[in-house]
Coordinates of C-alpha atoms and ligand atoms in Angstrom, one line a residue:
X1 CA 81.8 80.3 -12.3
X2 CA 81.6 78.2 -15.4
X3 CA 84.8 77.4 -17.3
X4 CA 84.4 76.6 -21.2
X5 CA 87.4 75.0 -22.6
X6 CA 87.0 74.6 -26.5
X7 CA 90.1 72.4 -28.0
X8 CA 90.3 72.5 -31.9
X9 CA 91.4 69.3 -33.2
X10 CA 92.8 67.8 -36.7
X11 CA 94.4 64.0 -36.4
X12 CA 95.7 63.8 -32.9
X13 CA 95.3 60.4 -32.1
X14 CA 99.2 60.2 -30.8
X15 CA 98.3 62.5 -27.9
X16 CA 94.7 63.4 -27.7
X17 CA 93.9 61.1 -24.8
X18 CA 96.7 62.4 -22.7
X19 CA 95.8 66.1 -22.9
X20 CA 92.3 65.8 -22.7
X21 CA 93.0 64.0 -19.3
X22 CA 95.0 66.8 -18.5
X23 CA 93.0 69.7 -19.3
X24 CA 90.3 67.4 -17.7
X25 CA 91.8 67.5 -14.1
X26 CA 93.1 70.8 -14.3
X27 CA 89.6 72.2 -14.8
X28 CA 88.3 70.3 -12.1
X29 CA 90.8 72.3 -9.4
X30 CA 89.8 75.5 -11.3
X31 CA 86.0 74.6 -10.7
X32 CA 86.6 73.3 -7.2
X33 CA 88.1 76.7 -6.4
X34 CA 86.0 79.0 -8.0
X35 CA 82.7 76.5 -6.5
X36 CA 81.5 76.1 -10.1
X37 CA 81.7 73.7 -13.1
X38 CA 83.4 73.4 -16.4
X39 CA 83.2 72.5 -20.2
X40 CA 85.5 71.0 -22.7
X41 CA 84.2 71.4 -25.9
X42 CA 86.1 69.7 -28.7
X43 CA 86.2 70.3 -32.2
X44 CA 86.4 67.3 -34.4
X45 CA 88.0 69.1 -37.7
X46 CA 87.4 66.5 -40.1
X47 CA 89.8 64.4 -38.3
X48 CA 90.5 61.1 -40.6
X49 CA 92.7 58.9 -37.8
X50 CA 90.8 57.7 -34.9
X51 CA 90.8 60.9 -33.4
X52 CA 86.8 60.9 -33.4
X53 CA 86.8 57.0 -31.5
X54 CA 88.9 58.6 -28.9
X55 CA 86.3 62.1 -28.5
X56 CA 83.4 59.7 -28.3
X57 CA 84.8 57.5 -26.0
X58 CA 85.5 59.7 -23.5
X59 CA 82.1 62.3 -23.7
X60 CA 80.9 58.9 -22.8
X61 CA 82.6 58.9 -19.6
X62 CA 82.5 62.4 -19.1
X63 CA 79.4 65.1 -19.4
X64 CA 81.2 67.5 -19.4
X65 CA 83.0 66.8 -22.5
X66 CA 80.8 67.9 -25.6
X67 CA 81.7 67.3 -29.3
X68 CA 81.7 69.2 -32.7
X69 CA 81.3 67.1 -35.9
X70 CA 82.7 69.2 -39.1
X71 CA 81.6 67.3 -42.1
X72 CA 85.0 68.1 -43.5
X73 CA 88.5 69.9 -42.7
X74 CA 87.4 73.1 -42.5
X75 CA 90.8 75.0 -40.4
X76 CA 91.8 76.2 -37.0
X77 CA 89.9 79.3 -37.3
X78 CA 86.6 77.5 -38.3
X79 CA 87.1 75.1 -35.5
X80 CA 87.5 77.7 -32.7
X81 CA 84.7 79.9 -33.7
X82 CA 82.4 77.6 -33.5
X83 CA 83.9 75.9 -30.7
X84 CA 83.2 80.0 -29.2
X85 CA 79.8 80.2 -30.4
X86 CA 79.0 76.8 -28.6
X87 CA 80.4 77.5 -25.3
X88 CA 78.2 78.4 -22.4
X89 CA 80.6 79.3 -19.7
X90 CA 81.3 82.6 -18.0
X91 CA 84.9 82.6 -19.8
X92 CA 85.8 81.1 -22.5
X93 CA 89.6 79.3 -22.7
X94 CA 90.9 78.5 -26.7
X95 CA 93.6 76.2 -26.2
X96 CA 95.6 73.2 -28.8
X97 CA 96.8 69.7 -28.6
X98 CA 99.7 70.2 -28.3
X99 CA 102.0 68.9 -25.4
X100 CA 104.4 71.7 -25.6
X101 CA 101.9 74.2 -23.3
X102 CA 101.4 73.0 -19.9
X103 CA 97.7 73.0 -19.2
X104 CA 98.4 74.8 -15.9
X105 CA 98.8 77.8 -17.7
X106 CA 95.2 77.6 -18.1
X107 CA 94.9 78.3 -14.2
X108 CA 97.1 81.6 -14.8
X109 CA 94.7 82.6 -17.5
X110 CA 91.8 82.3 -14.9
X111 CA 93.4 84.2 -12.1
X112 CA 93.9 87.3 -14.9
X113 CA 89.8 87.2 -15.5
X114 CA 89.4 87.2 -12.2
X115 CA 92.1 90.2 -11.6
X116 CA 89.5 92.3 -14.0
X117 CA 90.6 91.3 -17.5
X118 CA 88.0 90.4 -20.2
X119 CA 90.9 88.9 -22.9
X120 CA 94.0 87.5 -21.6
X121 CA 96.6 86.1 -24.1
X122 CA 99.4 83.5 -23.1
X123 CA 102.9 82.9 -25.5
X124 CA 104.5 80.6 -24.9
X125 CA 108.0 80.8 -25.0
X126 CA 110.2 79.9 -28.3
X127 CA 112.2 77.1 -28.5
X128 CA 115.5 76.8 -30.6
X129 CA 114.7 78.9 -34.4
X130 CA 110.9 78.8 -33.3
X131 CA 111.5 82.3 -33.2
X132 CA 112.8 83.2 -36.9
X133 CA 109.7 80.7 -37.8
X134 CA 107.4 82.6 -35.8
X135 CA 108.5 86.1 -37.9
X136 CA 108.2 84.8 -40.9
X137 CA 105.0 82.8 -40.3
X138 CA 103.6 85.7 -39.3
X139 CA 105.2 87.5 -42.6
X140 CA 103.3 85.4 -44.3
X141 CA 99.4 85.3 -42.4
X142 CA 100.0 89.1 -43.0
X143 CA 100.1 89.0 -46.5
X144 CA 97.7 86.3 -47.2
X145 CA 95.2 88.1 -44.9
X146 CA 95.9 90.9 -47.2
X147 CA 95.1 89.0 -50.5
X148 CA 92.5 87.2 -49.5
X149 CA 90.4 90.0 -47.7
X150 CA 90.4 88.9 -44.0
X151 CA 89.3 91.5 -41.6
X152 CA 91.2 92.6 -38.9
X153 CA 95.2 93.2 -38.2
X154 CA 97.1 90.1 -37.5
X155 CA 99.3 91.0 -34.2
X156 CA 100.9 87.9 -33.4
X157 CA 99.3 84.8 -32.2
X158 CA 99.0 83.5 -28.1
X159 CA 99.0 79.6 -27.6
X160 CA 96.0 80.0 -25.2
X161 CA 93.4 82.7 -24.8
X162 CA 90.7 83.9 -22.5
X163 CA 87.9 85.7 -23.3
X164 CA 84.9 86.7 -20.5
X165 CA 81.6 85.9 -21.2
X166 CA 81.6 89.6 -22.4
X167 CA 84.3 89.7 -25.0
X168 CA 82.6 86.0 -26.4
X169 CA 79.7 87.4 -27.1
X170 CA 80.8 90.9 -28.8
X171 CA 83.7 88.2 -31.4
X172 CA 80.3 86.2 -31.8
X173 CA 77.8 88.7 -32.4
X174 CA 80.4 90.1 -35.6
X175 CA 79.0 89.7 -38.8
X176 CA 81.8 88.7 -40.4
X177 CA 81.6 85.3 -42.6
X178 CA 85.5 84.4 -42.3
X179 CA 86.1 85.2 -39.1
X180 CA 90.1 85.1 -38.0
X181 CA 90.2 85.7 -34.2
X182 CA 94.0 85.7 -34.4
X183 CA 93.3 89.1 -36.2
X184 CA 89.6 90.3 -35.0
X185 CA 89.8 90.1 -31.3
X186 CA 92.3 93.2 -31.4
X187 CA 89.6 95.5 -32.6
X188 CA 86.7 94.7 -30.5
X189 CA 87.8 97.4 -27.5
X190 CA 88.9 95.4 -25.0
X191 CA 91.9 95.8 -23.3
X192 CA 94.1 92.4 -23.7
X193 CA 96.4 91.0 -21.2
X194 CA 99.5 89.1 -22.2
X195 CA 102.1 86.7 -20.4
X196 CA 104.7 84.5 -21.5
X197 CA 105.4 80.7 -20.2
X198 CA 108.1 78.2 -20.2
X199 CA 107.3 75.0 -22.4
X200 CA 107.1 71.6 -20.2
X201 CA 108.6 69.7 -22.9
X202 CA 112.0 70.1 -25.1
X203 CA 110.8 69.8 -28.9
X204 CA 113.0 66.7 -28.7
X205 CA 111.0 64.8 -26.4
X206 CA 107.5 65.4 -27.7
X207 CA 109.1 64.1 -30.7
X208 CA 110.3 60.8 -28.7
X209 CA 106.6 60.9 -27.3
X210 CA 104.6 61.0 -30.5
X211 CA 107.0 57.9 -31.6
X212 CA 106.4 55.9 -28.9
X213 CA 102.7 56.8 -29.1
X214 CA 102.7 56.1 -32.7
X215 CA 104.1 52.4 -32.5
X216 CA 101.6 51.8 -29.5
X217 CA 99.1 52.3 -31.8
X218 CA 100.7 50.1 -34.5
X219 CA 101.3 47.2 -32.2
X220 CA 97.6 47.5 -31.3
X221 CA 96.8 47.6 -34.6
X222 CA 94.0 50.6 -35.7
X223 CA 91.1 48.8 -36.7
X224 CA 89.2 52.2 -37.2
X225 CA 91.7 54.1 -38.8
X226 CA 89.6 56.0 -41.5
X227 CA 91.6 56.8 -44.8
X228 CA 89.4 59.0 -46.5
X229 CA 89.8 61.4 -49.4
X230 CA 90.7 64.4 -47.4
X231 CA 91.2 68.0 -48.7
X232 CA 95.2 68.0 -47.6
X233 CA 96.2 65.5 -49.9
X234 CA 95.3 67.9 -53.0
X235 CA 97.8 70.0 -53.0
X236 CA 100.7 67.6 -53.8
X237 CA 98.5 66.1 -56.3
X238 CA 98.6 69.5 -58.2
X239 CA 102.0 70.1 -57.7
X240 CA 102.4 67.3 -59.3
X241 CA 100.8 68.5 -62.3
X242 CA 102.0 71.6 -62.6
X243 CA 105.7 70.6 -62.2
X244 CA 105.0 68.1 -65.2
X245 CA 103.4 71.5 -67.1
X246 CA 106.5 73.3 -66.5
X247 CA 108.4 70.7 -67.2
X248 CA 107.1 70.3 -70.5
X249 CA 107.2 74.5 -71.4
X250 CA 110.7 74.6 -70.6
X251 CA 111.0 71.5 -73.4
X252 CA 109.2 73.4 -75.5
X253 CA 111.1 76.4 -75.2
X254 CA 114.2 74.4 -75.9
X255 CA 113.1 72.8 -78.9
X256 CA 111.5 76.4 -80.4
X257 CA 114.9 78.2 -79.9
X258 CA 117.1 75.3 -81.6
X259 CA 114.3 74.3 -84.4
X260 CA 113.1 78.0 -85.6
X261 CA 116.6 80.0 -85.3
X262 CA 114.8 83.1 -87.0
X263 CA 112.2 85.7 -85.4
X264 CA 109.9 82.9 -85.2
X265 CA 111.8 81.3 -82.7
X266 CA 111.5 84.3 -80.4
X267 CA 108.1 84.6 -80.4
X268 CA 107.8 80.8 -79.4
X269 CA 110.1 81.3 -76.5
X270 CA 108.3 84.6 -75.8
X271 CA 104.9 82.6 -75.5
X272 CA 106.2 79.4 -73.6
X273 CA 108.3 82.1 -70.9
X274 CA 105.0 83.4 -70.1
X275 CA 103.2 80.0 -70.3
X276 CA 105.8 79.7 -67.6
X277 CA 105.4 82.5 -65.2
X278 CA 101.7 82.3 -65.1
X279 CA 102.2 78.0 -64.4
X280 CA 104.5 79.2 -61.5
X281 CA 101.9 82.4 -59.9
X282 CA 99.2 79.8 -60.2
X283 CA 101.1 76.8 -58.3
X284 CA 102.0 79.9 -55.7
X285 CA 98.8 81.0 -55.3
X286 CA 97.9 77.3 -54.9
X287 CA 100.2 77.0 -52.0
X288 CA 98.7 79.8 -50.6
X289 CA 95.9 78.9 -50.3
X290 CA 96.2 75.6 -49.3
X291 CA 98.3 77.3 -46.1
X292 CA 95.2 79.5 -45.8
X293 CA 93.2 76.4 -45.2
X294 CA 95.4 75.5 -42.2
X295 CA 96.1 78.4 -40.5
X296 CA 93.0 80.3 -41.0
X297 CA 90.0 78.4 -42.4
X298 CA 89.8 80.5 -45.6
X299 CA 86.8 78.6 -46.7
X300 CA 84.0 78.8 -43.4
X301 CA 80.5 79.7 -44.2
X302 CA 77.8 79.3 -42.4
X303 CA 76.3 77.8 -46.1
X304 CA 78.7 75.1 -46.6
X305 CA 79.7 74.0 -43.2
X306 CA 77.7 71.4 -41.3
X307 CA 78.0 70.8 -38.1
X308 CA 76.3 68.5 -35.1
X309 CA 76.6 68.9 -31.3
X310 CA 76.6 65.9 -29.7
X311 CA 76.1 66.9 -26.3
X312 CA 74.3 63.6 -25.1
X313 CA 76.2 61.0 -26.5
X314 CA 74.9 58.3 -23.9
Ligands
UDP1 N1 93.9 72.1 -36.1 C1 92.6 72.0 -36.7 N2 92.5 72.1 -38.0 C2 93.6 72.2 -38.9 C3 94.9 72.2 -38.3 C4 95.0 72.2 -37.0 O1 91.7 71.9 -35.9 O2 93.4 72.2 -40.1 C5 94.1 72.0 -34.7 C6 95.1 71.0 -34.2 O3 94.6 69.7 -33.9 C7 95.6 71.7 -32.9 C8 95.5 73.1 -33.2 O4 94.5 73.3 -34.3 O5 94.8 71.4 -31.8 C9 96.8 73.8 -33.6 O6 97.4 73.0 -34.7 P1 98.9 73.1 -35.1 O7 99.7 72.7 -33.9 O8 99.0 72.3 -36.3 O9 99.1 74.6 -35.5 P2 99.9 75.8 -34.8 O10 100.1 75.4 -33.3 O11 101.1 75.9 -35.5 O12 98.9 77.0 -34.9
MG2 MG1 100.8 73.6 -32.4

């Protein structure tokens, strides 16, 4: 059996290296067992750290790794559908940097495919208010989904999947421009599996880990570190602005109501009000948006996304 492991990743140079290692031995036992081999399949997001330097060194050391370029930041959901169309394995595993999931849950997700199931979701368990920010995250994804026209119904989202080589290739085969598996792999008919697991970390000491990681990196100095005009620095940028709009409205309105003390005034406080309101829907919307980015990868299309596999890097 063939194990594909795509990893969607956006600046993780802190802890890249470490979880790569560990997906990378875990997936050796799982091929070991099942007599086959394996895949990790990483998606460089537009990373702008030295994310990328860390991906290329090690596809250099190992074949089995294989690489994604996006040309820019294009989302989660962009990442890991083409991180799905790319894979070649008889199952398909959708995991995250992150340190909080133990990659041995990854084993677990195996031994459901092999118990008969074609989509097997694992939660991981929430820590401290992770479970009010889960609700209202979700809140949220369910509304913007609405406004923006995403297919599917959002159910709640598993820190790592499974899908058979079955269930890939039905979530690949769909039509749909802006896909959002969090949402779409509900309605594609197959029955999905779920289990919960403990974190291996306290949020506390993934926070103490990502520190130390980060002054490593400092003392070595980041002679690589790229600082390029990315897409998530906009939205503060217009913030900016539009707070310095408002700003200027409400000194408008002001001024109107103490200069023109007759109808007049009215009027002027009637135009800057709205002036207002539609400065503070479009900053909103703005937000929204730009949350869309993250979470779902609002903007994929085949047309403006370019991508290279770099499966023979040496
Ligand atoms: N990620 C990505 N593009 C983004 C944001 C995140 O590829 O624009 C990757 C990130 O590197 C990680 C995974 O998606 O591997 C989950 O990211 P994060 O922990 O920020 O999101 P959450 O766990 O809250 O879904
Ligand atoms: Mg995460």
């Amino acid at each position: 059996m063939k194990t594909s492991l795509v990893l969607p990743i956006y600046n993780e140079q802190e802890i890249l290296q470490e979880v790569l290692a560990k997906y990378k031995s875990e997936l050796e036992e799982i091929a070991k067992e099942t007599n086959g081999t394996y895949e990790i399949i990483a998606v460089n997001d537009g990373c702008t750290d030295t994310s990328v330097d860390i991906l290329m060194a090690e596809a250099k050391k190992n074949r089995s790794l294989r690489i994604i370029n996006f040309d820019d930041r294009y989302g989660k959901q962009a990442a890991v559908t083409a991180g799905m169309e790319a894979a070649t394995g008889d199952v398909v595993i959708l995991a995250d940097i992150d340190l909080l999931n133990p990659v041995g849950v990854i084993t677990n997700l195996v031994q459901e495919y092999q118990n008969g199931s074609n989509i097997v979701y694992a939660y991981r368990e929430a820590i401290g208010r992770e479970k009010m920010r889960r609700r209202v995250g979700g809140f949220f994804i369910r509304g913007a989904s609405l406004l923006f026209d995403i297919d599917g119904e959002y159910t709640g989202k598993a820190n790592i999947s499974l899908f058979s080589r079955h269930a890939a290739d039905v979530l690949v085969a769909l039509p749909n421009k802006n896909k959002f598996l969090r949402t779409m792999d509900h309605w594609v008919g197959f029955e999905i599996k779920k289990f919960e697991f403990a974190s291996e970390y306290s949020k506390t000491e993934i926070t103490q880990k990502v520190r130390k990681a980060q002054a490593k990196k400092r003392a070595e100095g980041c002679p690589t570190m790229r600082r390029e005009k990315s897409r998530e620095h906009t939205p503060s940028k217009i913030y900016g602005v539009c707070a310095l709009i408002m700003t200027l409205l409400f000194i408008g309105t002001w001024i109107a109501l103490e200069v023109f003390t007759d109808g007049l005034g009215v009027i002027w406080a009637l135009v800057f009000i709205i002036a207002i309101a539609c400065a503070l829907l479009s900053t909103g919307l703005f937000f929204l948006r730009a949350l869309m980015v993250k979470r779902i990868g609002l903007i994929y299309s085949e047309e403006d996304m370019l991508y290279i596999i770099e499966s023979d890097v040496n």
